[in-house]
PDB file of C-alpha atoms in Angstrom:
ATOM      1  CA  MET E 662       0.083   0.292  -0.031  1.00 47.00           C
ATOM      2  CA  ASN E 663       2.241   2.490   0.958  1.00 48.00           C
ATOM      3  CA  GLN E 664       4.181   2.235  -2.976  1.00 50.00           C
ATOM      4  CA  ARG E 665       0.628   2.895  -4.148  1.00 49.00           C
ATOM      5  CA  VAL E 666       0.481   6.822  -2.560  1.00 48.00           C
ATOM      6  CA  LYS E 667       4.248   7.010  -3.588  1.00 48.00           C
ATOM      7  CA  SER E 668       2.164   6.368  -7.168  1.00 47.00           C
ATOM      8  CA  ASP E 669      -0.893   7.947  -6.601  1.00 47.00           C
ATOM      9  CA  ARG E 670       1.736  11.244  -6.008  1.00 49.00           C
ATOM     10  CA  LYS E 671       3.851  11.700  -8.662  1.00 53.00           C
ATOM     11  CA  MET E 672       0.293  11.441 -10.784  1.00 53.00           C
ATOM     12  CA  GLY E 673       0.432  15.277 -10.997  1.00 58.00           C
ATOM     13  CA  GLY E 674      -1.501  15.516  -7.240  1.00 62.00           C
ATOM     14  CA  LEU E 675      -5.246  15.855  -6.340  1.00 56.00           C
ATOM     15  CA  VAL E 676      -8.246  16.059  -8.995  1.00 59.00           C
ATOM     16  CA  TYR E 677     -11.437  16.095  -7.263  1.00 60.00           C
ATOM     17  CA  SER E 678     -12.277  17.503  -4.033  1.00 58.00           C
ATOM     18  CA  THR E 679     -15.991  15.688  -2.303  1.00 69.00           C
ATOM     19  CA  GLU E 680     -14.934  20.278  -1.079  1.00 70.00           C
ATOM     20  CA  ALA E 681     -14.954  22.283  -3.830  1.00 68.00           C
ATOM     21  CA  GLY E 682     -15.620  19.709  -6.839  1.00 72.00           C
ATOM     22  CA  ARG E 683     -12.426  19.291  -9.864  1.00 73.00           C
ATOM     23  CA  MET E 684      -9.434  21.294  -9.000  1.00 73.00           C
ATOM     24  CA  CYS E 685      -6.937  22.084 -11.605  1.00 74.00           C
ATOM     25  CA  PRO E 686      -3.395  20.424 -11.828  1.00 70.00           C
ATOM     26  CA  VAL E 687      -1.657  23.424 -12.035  1.00 72.00           C
ATOM     27  CA  CYS E 688      -3.019  26.329  -9.386  1.00 76.00           C
ATOM     28  CA  ARG E 689      -4.491  23.276  -7.310  1.00 73.00           C
ATOM     29  CA  GLN E 690      -7.845  25.667  -7.056  1.00 76.00           C
ATOM     30  CA  SER E 691     -11.135  24.195  -7.757  1.00 76.00           C
ATOM     31  CA  GLN E 692     -11.603  24.851 -10.941  1.00 74.00           C
ATOM     32  CA  ALA E 693     -14.119  27.237 -10.895  1.00 75.00           C
ATOM     33  CA  THR E 694     -11.772  29.931  -8.896  1.00 78.00           C
ATOM     34  CA  CYS E 695      -8.195  29.097 -10.719  1.00 77.00           C
ATOM     35  CA  ARG E 696      -6.141  31.826 -12.357  1.00 73.00           C
ATOM     36  CA  CYS E 697      -4.290  29.852 -14.379  1.00 74.00           C
ATOM     37  CA  GLN E 698      -7.322  28.377 -16.480  1.00 59.00           C
ATOM     38  CA  SER E 699      -8.537  31.928 -17.808  1.00 53.00           C
ATOM     39  CA  LEU E 700      -4.900  33.232 -18.190  1.00 54.00           C
ATOM     40  CA  ALA E 701      -4.522  30.216 -20.292  1.00 53.00           C
ATOM     41  CA  ARG E 702      -8.693  30.398 -23.196  1.00 52.00           C
ATOM     42  CA  ALA E 703      -6.808  34.221 -24.114  1.00 51.00           C
ATOM     43  CA  ALA E 704      -6.478  33.946 -27.718  1.00 51.00           C
ATOM     44  CA  PRO E 705      -2.809  33.858 -29.000  1.00 53.00           C
ATOM     45  CA  VAL E 706      -2.081  37.658 -30.962  1.00 58.00           C
ATOM     46  CA  GLY E 707       0.272  37.481 -34.112  1.00 65.00           C
ATOM     47  CA  ASP E 708       0.562  39.280 -36.934  1.00 74.00           C
ATOM     48  CA  GLY E 709      -2.998  38.970 -37.783  1.00 79.00           C
ATOM     49  CA  ARG E 710      -2.075  36.209 -41.304  1.00 88.00           C
ATOM     50  CA  VAL E 711      -2.475  32.849 -41.241  1.00 90.00           C
ATOM     51  CA  ARG E 712      -0.078  30.554 -42.742  1.00 92.00           C
ATOM     52  CA  VAL E 713      -1.143  27.454 -44.700  1.00 94.00           C
ATOM     53  CA  SER E 714       2.123  25.020 -45.609  1.00 93.00           C
ATOM     54  CA  ARG E 715       2.016  21.259 -46.840  1.00 93.00           C
ATOM     55  CA  GLU E 716       5.384  19.730 -44.387  1.00 91.00           C
ATOM     56  CA  THR E 717       5.919  15.672 -44.864  1.00 90.00           C
ATOM     57  CA  GLN E 718       9.699  15.743 -42.885  1.00 87.00           C
ATOM     58  CA  GLY E 719       9.224  13.586 -39.571  1.00 84.00           C
ATOM     59  CA  ARG E 720       6.310  11.409 -41.065  1.00 84.00           C
ATOM     60  CA  GLY E 721       7.171   9.054 -42.713  1.00 86.00           C
ATOM     61  CA  GLY E 722       6.738  10.725 -46.270  1.00 85.00           C
ATOM     62  CA  LYS E 723       3.294  11.388 -45.295  1.00 90.00           C
ATOM     63  CA  ALA E 724       2.158  14.860 -46.133  1.00 92.00           C
ATOM     64  CA  VAL E 725       0.312  17.209 -43.205  1.00 94.00           C
ATOM     65  CA  THR E 726      -1.047  20.153 -44.419  1.00 94.00           C
ATOM     66  CA  VAL E 727      -0.776  22.677 -41.039  1.00 94.00           C
ATOM     67  CA  VAL E 728      -1.938  25.813 -40.434  1.00 93.00           C
ATOM     68  CA  LYS E 729      -0.230  27.982 -38.088  1.00 91.00           C
ATOM     69  CA  GLY E 730      -1.458  31.875 -36.432  1.00 89.00           C
ATOM     70  CA  VAL E 731      -4.991  31.401 -36.538  1.00 88.00           C
ATOM     71  CA  ALA E 732      -5.900  34.036 -33.639  1.00 84.00           C
ATOM     72  CA  LEU E 733      -8.431  31.604 -31.653  1.00 84.00           C
ATOM     73  CA  ASP E 734      -8.910  30.267 -28.641  1.00 84.00           C
ATOM     74  CA  ALA E 735      -9.160  26.495 -28.077  1.00 84.00           C
ATOM     75  CA  ALA E 736     -12.215  25.676 -28.169  1.00 87.00           C
ATOM     76  CA  GLY E 737     -12.661  28.309 -31.193  1.00 88.00           C
ATOM     77  CA  LEU E 738      -9.917  26.233 -32.145  1.00 89.00           C
ATOM     78  CA  LEU E 739     -11.271  22.605 -32.182  1.00 91.00           C
ATOM     79  CA  ALA E 740     -14.405  24.077 -34.552  1.00 92.00           C
ATOM     80  CA  LEU E 741     -12.007  25.205 -37.171  1.00 92.00           C
ATOM     81  CA  SER E 742     -10.078  22.083 -36.906  1.00 93.00           C
ATOM     82  CA  LYS E 743     -13.835  19.952 -37.225  1.00 94.00           C
ATOM     83  CA  SER E 744     -15.014  22.008 -40.057  1.00 94.00           C
ATOM     84  CA  LEU E 745     -11.358  22.015 -42.335  1.00 93.00           C
ATOM     85  CA  LYS E 746     -10.812  18.148 -41.702  1.00 94.00           C
ATOM     86  CA  ALA E 747     -15.202  17.234 -42.591  1.00 94.00           C
ATOM     87  CA  LEU E 748     -14.129  19.492 -45.602  1.00 93.00           C
ATOM     88  CA  CYS E 749     -11.308  17.868 -46.479  1.00 92.00           C
ATOM     89  CA  GLY E 750     -12.407  14.055 -45.614  1.00 94.00           C
ATOM     90  CA  SER E 751      -9.885  13.055 -43.810  1.00 93.00           C
ATOM     91  CA  GLY E 752      -8.538  12.704 -40.100  1.00 93.00           C
ATOM     92  CA  GLY E 753      -6.036  15.872 -38.279  1.00 92.00           C
ATOM     93  CA  THR E 754      -5.698  17.343 -34.828  1.00 90.00           C
ATOM     94  CA  VAL E 755      -4.718  19.760 -32.964  1.00 91.00           C
ATOM     95  CA  LYS E 756      -1.709  20.606 -31.420  1.00 88.00           C
ATOM     96  CA  ASP E 757      -0.375  23.879 -29.948  1.00 84.00           C
ATOM     97  CA  GLY E 758      -1.984  25.715 -31.523  1.00 86.00           C
ATOM     98  CA  VAL E 759      -0.861  24.142 -35.000  1.00 90.00           C
ATOM     99  CA  ILE E 760      -4.213  22.973 -36.826  1.00 93.00           C
ATOM    100  CA  GLU E 761      -2.523  19.417 -39.060  1.00 93.00           C
ATOM    101  CA  ILE E 762      -4.895  17.744 -41.407  1.00 94.00           C
ATOM    102  CA  GLN E 763      -3.650  14.313 -43.165  1.00 93.00           C
ATOM    103  CA  GLY E 764      -2.763  15.010 -46.381  1.00 92.00           C
ATOM    104  CA  ASP E 765      -2.324  17.569 -49.426  1.00 92.00           C
ATOM    105  CA  HIS E 766      -5.006  19.398 -48.662  1.00 93.00           C
ATOM    106  CA  VAL E 767      -3.605  23.115 -49.086  1.00 93.00           C
ATOM    107  CA  ASP E 768      -5.746  24.800 -51.740  1.00 93.00           C
ATOM    108  CA  ARG E 769      -9.216  23.909 -50.389  1.00 93.00           C
ATOM    109  CA  VAL E 770      -7.705  24.888 -47.040  1.00 93.00           C
ATOM    110  CA  ILE E 771      -6.914  28.627 -48.490  1.00 93.00           C
ATOM    111  CA  SER E 772      -9.817  28.742 -49.978  1.00 94.00           C
ATOM    112  CA  SER E 773     -12.328  28.005 -46.940  1.00 92.00           C
ATOM    113  CA  LEU E 774      -9.800  29.695 -44.504  1.00 91.00           C
ATOM    114  CA  GLN E 775     -11.008  33.227 -47.383  1.00 92.00           C
ATOM    115  CA  ALA E 776     -14.675  32.307 -47.673  1.00 93.00           C
ATOM    116  CA  GLN E 777     -14.667  32.641 -43.639  1.00 90.00           C
ATOM    117  CA  GLY E 778     -12.712  35.849 -43.306  1.00 89.00           C
ATOM    118  CA  HIS E 779      -8.925  35.560 -42.273  1.00 88.00           C
ATOM    119  CA  GLN E 780      -5.527  36.589 -44.478  1.00 91.00           C
ATOM    120  CA  VAL E 781      -4.307  33.571 -45.510  1.00 91.00           C
ATOM    121  CA  LYS E 782      -0.436  33.286 -47.312  1.00 91.00           C
ATOM    122  CA  ARG E 783       0.198  30.336 -48.076  1.00 93.00           C
ATOM    123  CA  ALA E 784       3.575  29.119 -46.347  1.00 87.00           C
ATOM    124  CA  GLY E 785       6.648  27.006 -48.179  1.00 83.00           C
ATOM    125  CA  GLY E 786       7.074  25.955 -51.380  1.00 65.00           C
TER     126      GLY E 786
END
């Protein structure tokens, strides 16, 4: 039992308390009073241009369409990612504020983002 307690401490500590509900793993405050999550939700500031490129490095030769510089919060990025994946008919993900869509769909993504009112620039080759 002593080993289990030690391994639980490595997992990040208290996650739920019957006293305050869900707890933030960073500041250990209840999520209702957590300030670090509100700071992370703020939209990133960029130069106002969305850059769309095609990458293959580190992906075993598979092409991936990468969308960077979208000034949206995390929920907005997920919604945009979902609509772009549906448009292209492929999978993808959002990692560190960058949308990755499987396959070479640069032209479709650029036209869709321009129709939504974003200033889009094709990056890379």
